[in-house]
mmCIF file with all atom_site columns, C-alpha atoms in Angstrom:
data_model
loop_
_atom_site.group_PDB
_atom_site.id
_atom_site.type_symbol
_atom_site.label_atom_id
_atom_site.label_alt_id
_atom_site.label_comp_id
_atom_site.label_asym_id
_atom_site.label_entity_id
_atom_site.label_seq_id
_atom_site.pdbx_PDB_ins_code
_atom_site.Cartn_x
_atom_site.Cartn_y
_atom_site.Cartn_z
_atom_site.occupancy
_atom_site.B_iso_or_equiv
_atom_site.pdbx_formal_charge
_atom_site.auth_seq_id
_atom_site.auth_comp_id
_atom_site.auth_asym_id
_atom_site.auth_atom_id
_atom_site.pdbx_PDB_model_num
ATOM 1   C CA . UNK O 1 1   ? 109.905 77.334  118.697 1.00 0.00 ? 1   UNK O CA 1
ATOM 2   C CA . UNK O 1 2   ? 109.999 78.306  115.006 1.00 0.00 ? 2   UNK O CA 1
ATOM 3   C CA . UNK O 1 3   ? 107.083 79.956  113.480 1.00 0.00 ? 3   UNK O CA 1
ATOM 4   C CA . UNK O 1 4   ? 106.920 79.485  109.681 1.00 0.00 ? 4   UNK O CA 1
ATOM 5   C CA . UNK O 1 5   ? 104.351 81.130  107.409 1.00 0.00 ? 5   UNK O CA 1
ATOM 6   C CA . UNK O 1 6   ? 103.756 80.228  103.653 1.00 0.00 ? 6   UNK O CA 1
ATOM 7   C CA . UNK O 1 7   ? 102.405 83.182  102.042 1.00 0.00 ? 7   UNK O CA 1
ATOM 8   C CA . UNK O 1 8   ? 100.031 83.690  99.098  1.00 0.00 ? 8   UNK O CA 1
ATOM 9   C CA . UNK O 1 9   ? 99.566  87.460  99.403  1.00 0.00 ? 9   UNK O CA 1
ATOM 10  C CA . UNK O 1 10  ? 100.921 89.735  101.858 1.00 0.00 ? 10  UNK O CA 1
ATOM 11  C CA . UNK O 1 11  ? 102.334 89.356  105.572 1.00 0.00 ? 11  UNK O CA 1
ATOM 12  C CA . UNK O 1 12  ? 103.493 92.090  108.025 1.00 0.00 ? 12  UNK O CA 1
ATOM 13  C CA . UNK O 1 13  ? 105.763 90.772  110.616 1.00 0.00 ? 13  UNK O CA 1
ATOM 14  C CA . UNK O 1 14  ? 107.178 91.776  113.677 1.00 0.00 ? 14  UNK O CA 1
ATOM 15  C CA . UNK O 1 15  ? 110.846 90.393  113.979 1.00 0.00 ? 15  UNK O CA 1
ATOM 16  C CA . UNK O 1 16  ? 112.801 87.090  112.694 1.00 0.00 ? 16  UNK O CA 1
ATOM 17  C CA . UNK O 1 17  ? 115.541 84.436  112.005 1.00 0.00 ? 17  UNK O CA 1
ATOM 18  C CA . UNK O 1 18  ? 118.777 83.928  109.535 1.00 0.00 ? 18  UNK O CA 1
ATOM 19  C CA . UNK O 1 19  ? 120.894 83.735  106.248 1.00 0.00 ? 19  UNK O CA 1
ATOM 20  C CA . UNK O 1 20  ? 120.506 84.339  102.421 1.00 0.00 ? 20  UNK O CA 1
ATOM 21  C CA . UNK O 1 21  ? 122.030 83.260  99.060  1.00 0.00 ? 21  UNK O CA 1
ATOM 22  C CA . UNK O 1 22  ? 123.600 84.131  95.819  1.00 0.00 ? 22  UNK O CA 1
ATOM 23  C CA . UNK O 1 23  ? 123.005 84.703  92.179  1.00 0.00 ? 23  UNK O CA 1
ATOM 24  C CA . UNK O 1 24  ? 123.568 82.428  89.149  1.00 0.00 ? 24  UNK O CA 1
ATOM 25  C CA . UNK O 1 25  ? 127.059 82.457  87.251  1.00 0.00 ? 25  UNK O CA 1
ATOM 26  C CA . UNK O 1 26  ? 127.709 83.926  83.824  1.00 0.00 ? 26  UNK O CA 1
ATOM 27  C CA . UNK O 1 27  ? 130.463 84.239  81.618  1.00 0.00 ? 27  UNK O CA 1
ATOM 28  C CA . UNK O 1 28  ? 132.250 87.574  81.293  1.00 0.00 ? 28  UNK O CA 1
ATOM 29  C CA . UNK O 1 29  ? 133.434 89.626  84.249  1.00 0.00 ? 29  UNK O CA 1
ATOM 30  C CA . UNK O 1 30  ? 134.473 93.103  85.148  1.00 0.00 ? 30  UNK O CA 1
ATOM 31  C CA . UNK O 1 31  ? 135.254 94.242  88.717  1.00 0.00 ? 31  UNK O CA 1
ATOM 32  C CA . UNK O 1 32  ? 134.575 97.526  90.360  1.00 0.00 ? 32  UNK O CA 1
ATOM 33  C CA . UNK O 1 33  ? 135.889 98.669  93.603  1.00 0.00 ? 33  UNK O CA 1
ATOM 34  C CA . UNK O 1 34  ? 134.999 101.965 95.890  1.00 0.00 ? 34  UNK O CA 1
ATOM 35  C CA . UNK O 1 35  ? 135.991 102.771 99.560  1.00 0.00 ? 35  UNK O CA 1
ATOM 36  C CA . UNK O 1 36  ? 134.834 105.777 101.473 1.00 0.00 ? 36  UNK O CA 1
ATOM 37  C CA . UNK O 1 37  ? 133.058 107.151 104.522 1.00 0.00 ? 37  UNK O CA 1
ATOM 38  C CA . UNK O 1 38  ? 129.898 108.628 105.412 1.00 0.00 ? 38  UNK O CA 1
ATOM 39  C CA . UNK O 1 39  ? 128.839 110.193 108.823 1.00 0.00 ? 39  UNK O CA 1
ATOM 40  C CA . UNK O 1 40  ? 127.407 107.879 111.404 1.00 0.00 ? 40  UNK O CA 1
ATOM 41  C CA . UNK O 1 41  ? 123.505 107.653 110.924 1.00 0.00 ? 41  UNK O CA 1
ATOM 42  C CA . UNK O 1 42  ? 123.848 108.372 107.202 1.00 0.00 ? 42  UNK O CA 1
ATOM 43  C CA . UNK O 1 43  ? 123.144 105.789 104.591 1.00 0.00 ? 43  UNK O CA 1
ATOM 44  C CA . UNK O 1 44  ? 125.084 103.659 102.007 1.00 0.00 ? 44  UNK O CA 1
ATOM 45  C CA . UNK O 1 45  ? 122.572 102.704 99.421  1.00 0.00 ? 45  UNK O CA 1
ATOM 46  C CA . UNK O 1 46  ? 123.057 99.895  96.661  1.00 0.00 ? 46  UNK O CA 1
ATOM 47  C CA . UNK O 1 47  ? 120.750 99.902  93.539  1.00 0.00 ? 47  UNK O CA 1
ATOM 48  C CA . UNK O 1 48  ? 120.977 96.886  91.616  1.00 0.00 ? 48  UNK O CA 1
ATOM 49  C CA . UNK O 1 49  ? 118.827 95.357  88.758  1.00 0.00 ? 49  UNK O CA 1
ATOM 50  C CA . UNK O 1 50  ? 119.984 91.925  87.961  1.00 0.00 ? 50  UNK O CA 1
ATOM 51  C CA . UNK O 1 51  ? 122.206 90.221  90.486  1.00 0.00 ? 51  UNK O CA 1
ATOM 52  C CA . UNK O 1 52  ? 122.602 89.862  94.144  1.00 0.00 ? 52  UNK O CA 1
ATOM 53  C CA . UNK O 1 53  ? 123.444 92.272  97.074  1.00 0.00 ? 53  UNK O CA 1
ATOM 54  C CA . UNK O 1 54  ? 125.522 90.992  99.910  1.00 0.00 ? 54  UNK O CA 1
ATOM 55  C CA . UNK O 1 55  ? 126.345 93.267  102.993 1.00 0.00 ? 55  UNK O CA 1
ATOM 56  C CA . UNK O 1 56  ? 128.810 92.495  105.817 1.00 0.00 ? 56  UNK O CA 1
ATOM 57  C CA . UNK O 1 57  ? 130.258 94.286  108.545 1.00 0.00 ? 57  UNK O CA 1
ATOM 58  C CA . UNK O 1 58  ? 133.228 96.500  108.021 1.00 0.00 ? 58  UNK O CA 1
ATOM 59  C CA . UNK O 1 59  ? 136.063 96.325  110.736 1.00 0.00 ? 59  UNK O CA 1
ATOM 60  C CA . UNK O 1 60  ? 138.124 99.330  109.682 1.00 0.00 ? 60  UNK O CA 1
ATOM 61  C CA . UNK O 1 61  ? 135.405 101.934 109.907 1.00 0.00 ? 61  UNK O CA 1
ATOM 62  C CA . UNK O 1 62  ? 135.332 102.329 106.122 1.00 0.00 ? 62  UNK O CA 1
ATOM 63  C CA . UNK O 1 63  ? 132.644 101.488 103.471 1.00 0.00 ? 63  UNK O CA 1
ATOM 64  C CA . UNK O 1 64  ? 133.944 99.026  100.873 1.00 0.00 ? 64  UNK O CA 1
ATOM 65  C CA . UNK O 1 65  ? 131.950 98.170  97.829  1.00 0.00 ? 65  UNK O CA 1
ATOM 66  C CA . UNK O 1 66  ? 133.044 95.605  95.215  1.00 0.00 ? 66  UNK O CA 1
ATOM 67  C CA . UNK O 1 67  ? 130.776 95.010  92.087  1.00 0.00 ? 67  UNK O CA 1
ATOM 68  C CA . UNK O 1 68  ? 131.368 92.025  89.841  1.00 0.00 ? 68  UNK O CA 1
ATOM 69  C CA . UNK O 1 69  ? 129.781 92.294  86.373  1.00 0.00 ? 69  UNK O CA 1
ATOM 70  C CA . UNK O 1 70  ? 129.052 89.061  84.593  1.00 0.00 ? 70  UNK O CA 1
ATOM 71  C CA . UNK O 1 71  ? 127.419 88.379  81.006  1.00 0.00 ? 71  UNK O CA 1
ATOM 72  C CA . UNK O 1 72  ? 126.384 85.812  78.546  1.00 0.00 ? 72  UNK O CA 1
ATOM 73  C CA . UNK O 1 73  ? 125.981 87.507  75.196  1.00 0.00 ? 73  UNK O CA 1
ATOM 74  C CA . UNK O 1 74  ? 125.939 90.966  76.319  1.00 0.00 ? 74  UNK O CA 1
ATOM 75  C CA . UNK O 1 75  ? 129.130 93.213  77.021  1.00 0.00 ? 75  UNK O CA 1
ATOM 76  C CA . UNK O 1 76  ? 129.703 93.237  80.708  1.00 0.00 ? 76  UNK O CA 1
ATOM 77  C CA . UNK O 1 77  ? 131.454 96.676  80.321  1.00 0.00 ? 77  UNK O CA 1
ATOM 78  C CA . UNK O 1 78  ? 128.049 98.079  78.929  1.00 0.00 ? 78  UNK O CA 1
ATOM 79  C CA . UNK O 1 79  ? 126.852 98.421  82.446  1.00 0.00 ? 79  UNK O CA 1
ATOM 80  C CA . UNK O 1 80  ? 128.708 101.242 84.476  1.00 0.00 ? 80  UNK O CA 1
ATOM 81  C CA . UNK O 1 81  ? 128.822 101.347 88.240  1.00 0.00 ? 81  UNK O CA 1
ATOM 82  C CA . UNK O 1 82  ? 128.074 105.049 89.220  1.00 0.00 ? 82  UNK O CA 1
ATOM 83  C CA . UNK O 1 83  ? 128.662 106.509 92.656  1.00 0.00 ? 83  UNK O CA 1
ATOM 84  C CA . UNK O 1 84  ? 126.650 109.426 93.826  1.00 0.00 ? 84  UNK O CA 1
ATOM 85  C CA . UNK O 1 85  ? 127.628 111.076 97.037  1.00 0.00 ? 85  UNK O CA 1
ATOM 86  C CA . UNK O 1 86  ? 125.102 113.352 98.658  1.00 0.00 ? 86  UNK O CA 1
ATOM 87  C CA . UNK O 1 87  ? 124.030 114.990 102.084 1.00 0.00 ? 87  UNK O CA 1
ATOM 88  C CA . UNK O 1 88  ? 122.518 111.784 103.432 1.00 0.00 ? 88  UNK O CA 1
ATOM 89  C CA . UNK O 1 89  ? 125.223 109.438 102.475 1.00 0.00 ? 89  UNK O CA 1
ATOM 90  C CA . UNK O 1 90  ? 126.276 107.612 99.241  1.00 0.00 ? 90  UNK O CA 1
ATOM 91  C CA . UNK O 1 91  ? 124.352 105.795 96.576  1.00 0.00 ? 91  UNK O CA 1
ATOM 92  C CA . UNK O 1 92  ? 125.996 103.255 94.291  1.00 0.00 ? 92  UNK O CA 1
ATOM 93  C CA . UNK O 1 93  ? 124.094 101.976 91.165  1.00 0.00 ? 93  UNK O CA 1
ATOM 94  C CA . UNK O 1 94  ? 124.402 99.535  88.249  1.00 0.00 ? 94  UNK O CA 1
ATOM 95  C CA . UNK O 1 95  ? 123.356 101.679 85.356  1.00 0.00 ? 95  UNK O CA 1
ATOM 96  C CA . UNK O 1 96  ? 122.546 99.928  82.098  1.00 0.00 ? 96  UNK O CA 1
ATOM 97  C CA . UNK O 1 97  ? 122.664 101.414 78.647  1.00 0.00 ? 97  UNK O CA 1
ATOM 98  C CA . UNK O 1 98  ? 119.511 103.420 78.051  1.00 0.00 ? 98  UNK O CA 1
ATOM 99  C CA . UNK O 1 99  ? 117.370 101.900 75.058  1.00 0.00 ? 99  UNK O CA 1
ATOM 100 C CA . UNK O 1 100 ? 117.249 104.369 72.163  1.00 0.00 ? 100 UNK O CA 1
ATOM 101 C CA . UNK O 1 101 ? 113.514 104.879 72.443  1.00 0.00 ? 101 UNK O CA 1
ATOM 102 C CA . UNK O 1 102 ? 113.294 105.273 76.126  1.00 0.00 ? 102 UNK O CA 1
ATOM 103 C CA . UNK O 1 103 ? 111.371 108.128 77.500  1.00 0.00 ? 103 UNK O CA 1
ATOM 104 C CA . UNK O 1 104 ? 114.047 108.994 80.048  1.00 0.00 ? 104 UNK O CA 1
ATOM 105 C CA . UNK O 1 105 ? 117.685 108.039 80.190  1.00 0.00 ? 105 UNK O CA 1
ATOM 106 C CA . UNK O 1 106 ? 118.755 105.482 82.893  1.00 0.00 ? 106 UNK O CA 1
ATOM 107 C CA . UNK O 1 107 ? 120.367 107.373 85.838  1.00 0.00 ? 107 UNK O CA 1
ATOM 108 C CA . UNK O 1 108 ? 121.544 106.741 89.595  1.00 0.00 ? 108 UNK O CA 1
ATOM 109 C CA . UNK O 1 109 ? 119.680 108.683 92.062  1.00 0.00 ? 109 UNK O CA 1
ATOM 110 C CA . UNK O 1 110 ? 119.399 108.498 95.715  1.00 0.00 ? 110 UNK O CA 1
ATOM 111 C CA . UNK O 1 111 ? 116.301 106.693 96.634  1.00 0.00 ? 111 UNK O CA 1
ATOM 112 C CA . UNK O 1 112 ? 115.157 106.011 92.936  1.00 0.00 ? 112 UNK O CA 1
ATOM 113 C CA . UNK O 1 113 ? 116.209 106.900 89.338  1.00 0.00 ? 113 UNK O CA 1
ATOM 114 C CA . UNK O 1 114 ? 115.204 105.474 86.035  1.00 0.00 ? 114 UNK O CA 1
ATOM 115 C CA . UNK O 1 115 ? 116.019 101.801 85.061  1.00 0.00 ? 115 UNK O CA 1
ATOM 116 C CA . UNK O 1 116 ? 115.032 100.442 81.789  1.00 0.00 ? 116 UNK O CA 1
ATOM 117 C CA . UNK O 1 117 ? 116.866 97.227  80.954  1.00 0.00 ? 117 UNK O CA 1
ATOM 118 C CA . UNK O 1 118 ? 116.283 95.542  77.547  1.00 0.00 ? 118 UNK O CA 1
ATOM 119 C CA . UNK O 1 119 ? 118.178 92.807  75.745  1.00 0.00 ? 119 UNK O CA 1
ATOM 120 C CA . UNK O 1 120 ? 121.119 93.028  78.133  1.00 0.00 ? 120 UNK O CA 1
ATOM 121 C CA . UNK O 1 121 ? 121.850 90.068  80.173  1.00 0.00 ? 121 UNK O CA 1
ATOM 122 C CA . UNK O 1 122 ? 124.485 91.551  82.286  1.00 0.00 ? 122 UNK O CA 1
ATOM 123 C CA . UNK O 1 123 ? 124.375 90.618  86.102  1.00 0.00 ? 123 UNK O CA 1
ATOM 124 C CA . UNK O 1 124 ? 126.026 92.765  88.673  1.00 0.00 ? 124 UNK O CA 1
ATOM 125 C CA . UNK O 1 125 ? 126.786 91.260  92.262  1.00 0.00 ? 125 UNK O CA 1
ATOM 126 C CA . UNK O 1 126 ? 127.365 93.698  94.935  1.00 0.00 ? 126 UNK O CA 1
ATOM 127 C CA . UNK O 1 127 ? 129.560 93.017  98.250  1.00 0.00 ? 127 UNK O CA 1
ATOM 128 C CA . UNK O 1 128 ? 129.285 95.887  100.638 1.00 0.00 ? 128 UNK O CA 1
ATOM 129 C CA . UNK O 1 129 ? 131.226 96.309  103.876 1.00 0.00 ? 129 UNK O CA 1
ATOM 130 C CA . UNK O 1 130 ? 129.205 98.530  106.143 1.00 0.00 ? 130 UNK O CA 1
ATOM 131 C CA . UNK O 1 131 ? 130.790 100.203 109.456 1.00 0.00 ? 131 UNK O CA 1
ATOM 132 C CA . UNK O 1 132 ? 128.703 100.128 112.636 1.00 0.00 ? 132 UNK O CA 1
ATOM 133 C CA . UNK O 1 133 ? 126.216 103.025 112.830 1.00 0.00 ? 133 UNK O CA 1
ATOM 134 C CA . UNK O 1 134 ? 126.002 103.601 109.121 1.00 0.00 ? 134 UNK O CA 1
ATOM 135 C CA . UNK O 1 135 ? 122.536 102.624 107.619 1.00 0.00 ? 135 UNK O CA 1
ATOM 136 C CA . UNK O 1 136 ? 122.320 100.189 104.726 1.00 0.00 ? 136 UNK O CA 1
ATOM 137 C CA . UNK O 1 137 ? 119.800 100.077 101.987 1.00 0.00 ? 137 UNK O CA 1
ATOM 138 C CA . UNK O 1 138 ? 119.931 97.233  99.501  1.00 0.00 ? 138 UNK O CA 1
ATOM 139 C CA . UNK O 1 139 ? 117.754 97.051  96.459  1.00 0.00 ? 139 UNK O CA 1
ATOM 140 C CA . UNK O 1 140 ? 117.702 94.795  93.356  1.00 0.00 ? 140 UNK O CA 1
ATOM 141 C CA . UNK O 1 141 ? 115.139 93.387  90.984  1.00 0.00 ? 141 UNK O CA 1
ATOM 142 C CA . UNK O 1 142 ? 116.127 89.837  90.085  1.00 0.00 ? 142 UNK O CA 1
ATOM 143 C CA . UNK O 1 143 ? 118.481 88.606  92.833  1.00 0.00 ? 143 UNK O CA 1
ATOM 144 C CA . UNK O 1 144 ? 118.816 87.966  96.539  1.00 0.00 ? 144 UNK O CA 1
ATOM 145 C CA . UNK O 1 145 ? 119.620 90.150  99.206  1.00 0.00 ? 145 UNK O CA 1
ATOM 146 C CA . UNK O 1 146 ? 121.745 88.821  102.137 1.00 0.00 ? 146 UNK O CA 1
ATOM 147 C CA . UNK O 1 147 ? 122.772 90.957  105.050 1.00 0.00 ? 147 UNK O CA 1
ATOM 148 C CA . UNK O 1 148 ? 125.060 89.390  107.909 1.00 0.00 ? 148 UNK O CA 1
ATOM 149 C CA . UNK O 1 149 ? 126.198 90.551  111.258 1.00 0.00 ? 149 UNK O CA 1
ATOM 150 C CA . UNK O 1 150 ? 125.554 94.244  110.639 1.00 0.00 ? 150 UNK O CA 1
ATOM 151 C CA . UNK O 1 151 ? 125.531 96.697  113.525 1.00 0.00 ? 151 UNK O CA 1
ATOM 152 C CA . UNK O 1 152 ? 123.294 99.127  111.899 1.00 0.00 ? 152 UNK O CA 1
ATOM 153 C CA . UNK O 1 153 ? 119.821 99.882  110.534 1.00 0.00 ? 153 UNK O CA 1
ATOM 154 C CA . UNK O 1 154 ? 118.629 98.111  107.385 1.00 0.00 ? 154 UNK O CA 1
ATOM 155 C CA . UNK O 1 155 ? 116.328 98.387  104.597 1.00 0.00 ? 155 UNK O CA 1
ATOM 156 C CA . UNK O 1 156 ? 116.197 95.522  101.885 1.00 0.00 ? 156 UNK O CA 1
ATOM 157 C CA . UNK O 1 157 ? 113.916 95.044  98.849  1.00 0.00 ? 157 UNK O CA 1
ATOM 158 C CA . UNK O 1 158 ? 114.088 92.787  95.713  1.00 0.00 ? 158 UNK O CA 1
ATOM 159 C CA . UNK O 1 159 ? 111.409 91.629  93.284  1.00 0.00 ? 159 UNK O CA 1
ATOM 160 C CA . UNK O 1 160 ? 112.407 88.068  92.470  1.00 0.00 ? 160 UNK O CA 1
ATOM 161 C CA . UNK O 1 161 ? 114.720 86.701  95.160  1.00 0.00 ? 161 UNK O CA 1
ATOM 162 C CA . UNK O 1 162 ? 115.095 85.915  98.786  1.00 0.00 ? 162 UNK O CA 1
ATOM 163 C CA . UNK O 1 163 ? 115.780 88.483  101.422 1.00 0.00 ? 163 UNK O CA 1
ATOM 164 C CA . UNK O 1 164 ? 118.065 87.572  104.448 1.00 0.00 ? 164 UNK O CA 1
ATOM 165 C CA . UNK O 1 165 ? 118.965 89.992  107.261 1.00 0.00 ? 165 UNK O CA 1
ATOM 166 C CA . UNK O 1 166 ? 120.863 89.559  110.350 1.00 0.00 ? 166 UNK O CA 1
ATOM 167 C CA . UNK O 1 167 ? 121.645 92.789  112.391 1.00 0.00 ? 167 UNK O CA 1
ATOM 168 C CA . UNK O 1 168 ? 121.744 94.344  115.762 1.00 0.00 ? 168 UNK O CA 1
ATOM 169 C CA . UNK O 1 169 ? 120.094 97.456  114.500 1.00 0.00 ? 169 UNK O CA 1
ATOM 170 C CA . UNK O 1 170 ? 116.447 98.223  113.294 1.00 0.00 ? 170 UNK O CA 1
ATOM 171 C CA . UNK O 1 171 ? 115.008 96.771  110.086 1.00 0.00 ? 171 UNK O CA 1
ATOM 172 C CA . UNK O 1 172 ? 112.616 99.270  108.673 1.00 0.00 ? 172 UNK O CA 1
ATOM 173 C CA . UNK O 1 173 ? 111.673 97.186  105.752 1.00 0.00 ? 173 UNK O CA 1
ATOM 174 C CA . UNK O 1 174 ? 112.256 93.861  104.281 1.00 0.00 ? 174 UNK O CA 1
ATOM 175 C CA . UNK O 1 175 ? 110.233 93.047  100.970 1.00 0.00 ? 175 UNK O CA 1
ATOM 176 C CA . UNK O 1 176 ? 110.081 90.732  98.136  1.00 0.00 ? 176 UNK O CA 1
ATOM 177 C CA . UNK O 1 177 ? 107.536 89.658  95.550  1.00 0.00 ? 177 UNK O CA 1
ATOM 178 C CA . UNK O 1 178 ? 108.764 86.119  94.593  1.00 0.00 ? 178 UNK O CA 1
ATOM 179 C CA . UNK O 1 179 ? 110.951 84.673  97.427  1.00 0.00 ? 179 UNK O CA 1
ATOM 180 C CA . UNK O 1 180 ? 111.317 83.941  101.104 1.00 0.00 ? 180 UNK O CA 1
ATOM 181 C CA . UNK O 1 181 ? 112.336 86.387  104.096 1.00 0.00 ? 181 UNK O CA 1
ATOM 182 C CA . UNK O 1 182 ? 114.557 85.378  106.968 1.00 0.00 ? 182 UNK O CA 1
ATOM 183 C CA . UNK O 1 183 ? 115.376 87.644  109.744 1.00 0.00 ? 183 UNK O CA 1
ATOM 184 C CA . UNK O 1 184 ? 117.658 87.667  112.785 1.00 0.00 ? 184 UNK O CA 1
ATOM 185 C CA . UNK O 1 185 ? 117.646 90.385  115.432 1.00 0.00 ? 185 UNK O CA 1
ATOM 186 C CA . UNK O 1 186 ? 118.615 90.542  119.030 1.00 0.00 ? 186 UNK O CA 1
ATOM 187 C CA . UNK O 1 187 ? 116.474 88.910  121.682 1.00 0.00 ? 187 UNK O CA 1
ATOM 188 C CA . UNK O 1 188 ? 114.570 91.525  123.634 1.00 0.00 ? 188 UNK O CA 1
ATOM 189 C CA . UNK O 1 189 ? 114.445 94.167  120.716 1.00 0.00 ? 189 UNK O CA 1
ATOM 190 C CA . UNK O 1 190 ? 111.189 96.306  121.114 1.00 0.00 ? 190 UNK O CA 1
ATOM 191 C CA . UNK O 1 191 ? 110.370 97.514  117.559 1.00 0.00 ? 191 UNK O CA 1
ATOM 192 C CA . UNK O 1 192 ? 107.732 97.214  115.093 1.00 0.00 ? 192 UNK O CA 1
ATOM 193 C CA . UNK O 1 193 ? 108.976 95.776  111.736 1.00 0.00 ? 193 UNK O CA 1
ATOM 194 C CA . UNK O 1 194 ? 107.168 95.511  108.412 1.00 0.00 ? 194 UNK O CA 1
ATOM 195 C CA . UNK O 1 195 ? 108.025 92.469  106.033 1.00 0.00 ? 195 UNK O CA 1
ATOM 196 C CA . UNK O 1 196 ? 106.137 91.541  102.914 1.00 0.00 ? 196 UNK O CA 1
ATOM 197 C CA . UNK O 1 197 ? 106.227 88.713  100.209 1.00 0.00 ? 197 UNK O CA 1
ATOM 198 C CA . UNK O 1 198 ? 103.564 87.687  97.824  1.00 0.00 ? 198 UNK O CA 1
ATOM 199 C CA . UNK O 1 199 ? 104.851 84.235  96.823  1.00 0.00 ? 199 UNK O CA 1
ATOM 200 C CA . UNK O 1 200 ? 107.061 82.993  99.729  1.00 0.00 ? 200 UNK O CA 1
ATOM 201 C CA . UNK O 1 201 ? 107.500 82.437  103.367 1.00 0.00 ? 201 UNK O CA 1
ATOM 202 C CA . UNK O 1 202 ? 108.437 84.537  106.393 1.00 0.00 ? 202 UNK O CA 1
ATOM 203 C CA . UNK O 1 203 ? 110.598 82.699  109.003 1.00 0.00 ? 203 UNK O CA 1
ATOM 204 C CA . UNK O 1 204 ? 110.806 83.872  112.563 1.00 0.00 ? 204 UNK O CA 1
ATOM 205 C CA . UNK O 1 205 ? 111.872 82.679  116.021 1.00 0.00 ? 205 UNK O CA 1
ATOM 206 C CA . UNK O 1 206 ? 109.845 85.516  117.338 1.00 0.00 ? 206 UNK O CA 1
ATOM 207 C CA . UNK O 1 207 ? 106.059 85.978  117.439 1.00 0.00 ? 207 UNK O CA 1
ATOM 208 C CA . UNK O 1 208 ? 104.417 87.401  114.370 1.00 0.00 ? 208 UNK O CA 1
ATOM 209 C CA . UNK O 1 209 ? 101.276 89.389  113.845 1.00 0.00 ? 209 UNK O CA 1
ATOM 210 C CA . UNK O 1 210 ? 100.086 88.814  110.400 1.00 0.00 ? 210 UNK O CA 1
ATOM 211 C CA . UNK O 1 211 ? 97.642  90.742  108.175 1.00 0.00 ? 211 UNK O CA 1
ATOM 212 C CA . UNK O 1 212 ? 96.557  89.501  104.721 1.00 0.00 ? 212 UNK O CA 1
ATOM 213 C CA . UNK O 1 213 ? 95.473  86.045  103.234 1.00 0.00 ? 213 UNK O CA 1
ATOM 214 C CA . UNK O 1 214 ? 97.051  82.649  103.399 1.00 0.00 ? 214 UNK O CA 1
#
């Protein structure tokens, strides 16, 4: 039996169901590709702003990242894709031009960084292939996050968009403000999991414990 919750404020969930989506098209395009490795248990982190993040299982033991830049009136090449390798894995970001009056320059930093997007309509869609045992962290602001058939732990967060996660690993976080959350994990998994949405629903084939108002 499927449980569906329509949310007005906040939900904390225990496990869930399936599939996700994509971002709207634009005019110009520019492509970026990167392949590499990190140790098992370390993390590949994607940090976008405008655009979708999609993660699939890698079949060759390598991390593969493709980024497609699209724009209407802005220059797609004005947004650079930056790779930061560090002790805990690799972080790959869409770095937009810093506004002249910005207090801090935009930067790519593991777990954070400064993001200030003004008068720039470039969208960057990420496609990531993740090896088994390598953790995945996907972040964007305006766009969907779709994780399919991974064999590793997952964190996923957006502000305006849907979050969809399908993995055999542990999901430590799935969050959105405006959008639905759909989750699929193995039957019999014994783990506490936190999912939150402000304006959206949480779909699950598993029992859900809810805190907050509906």
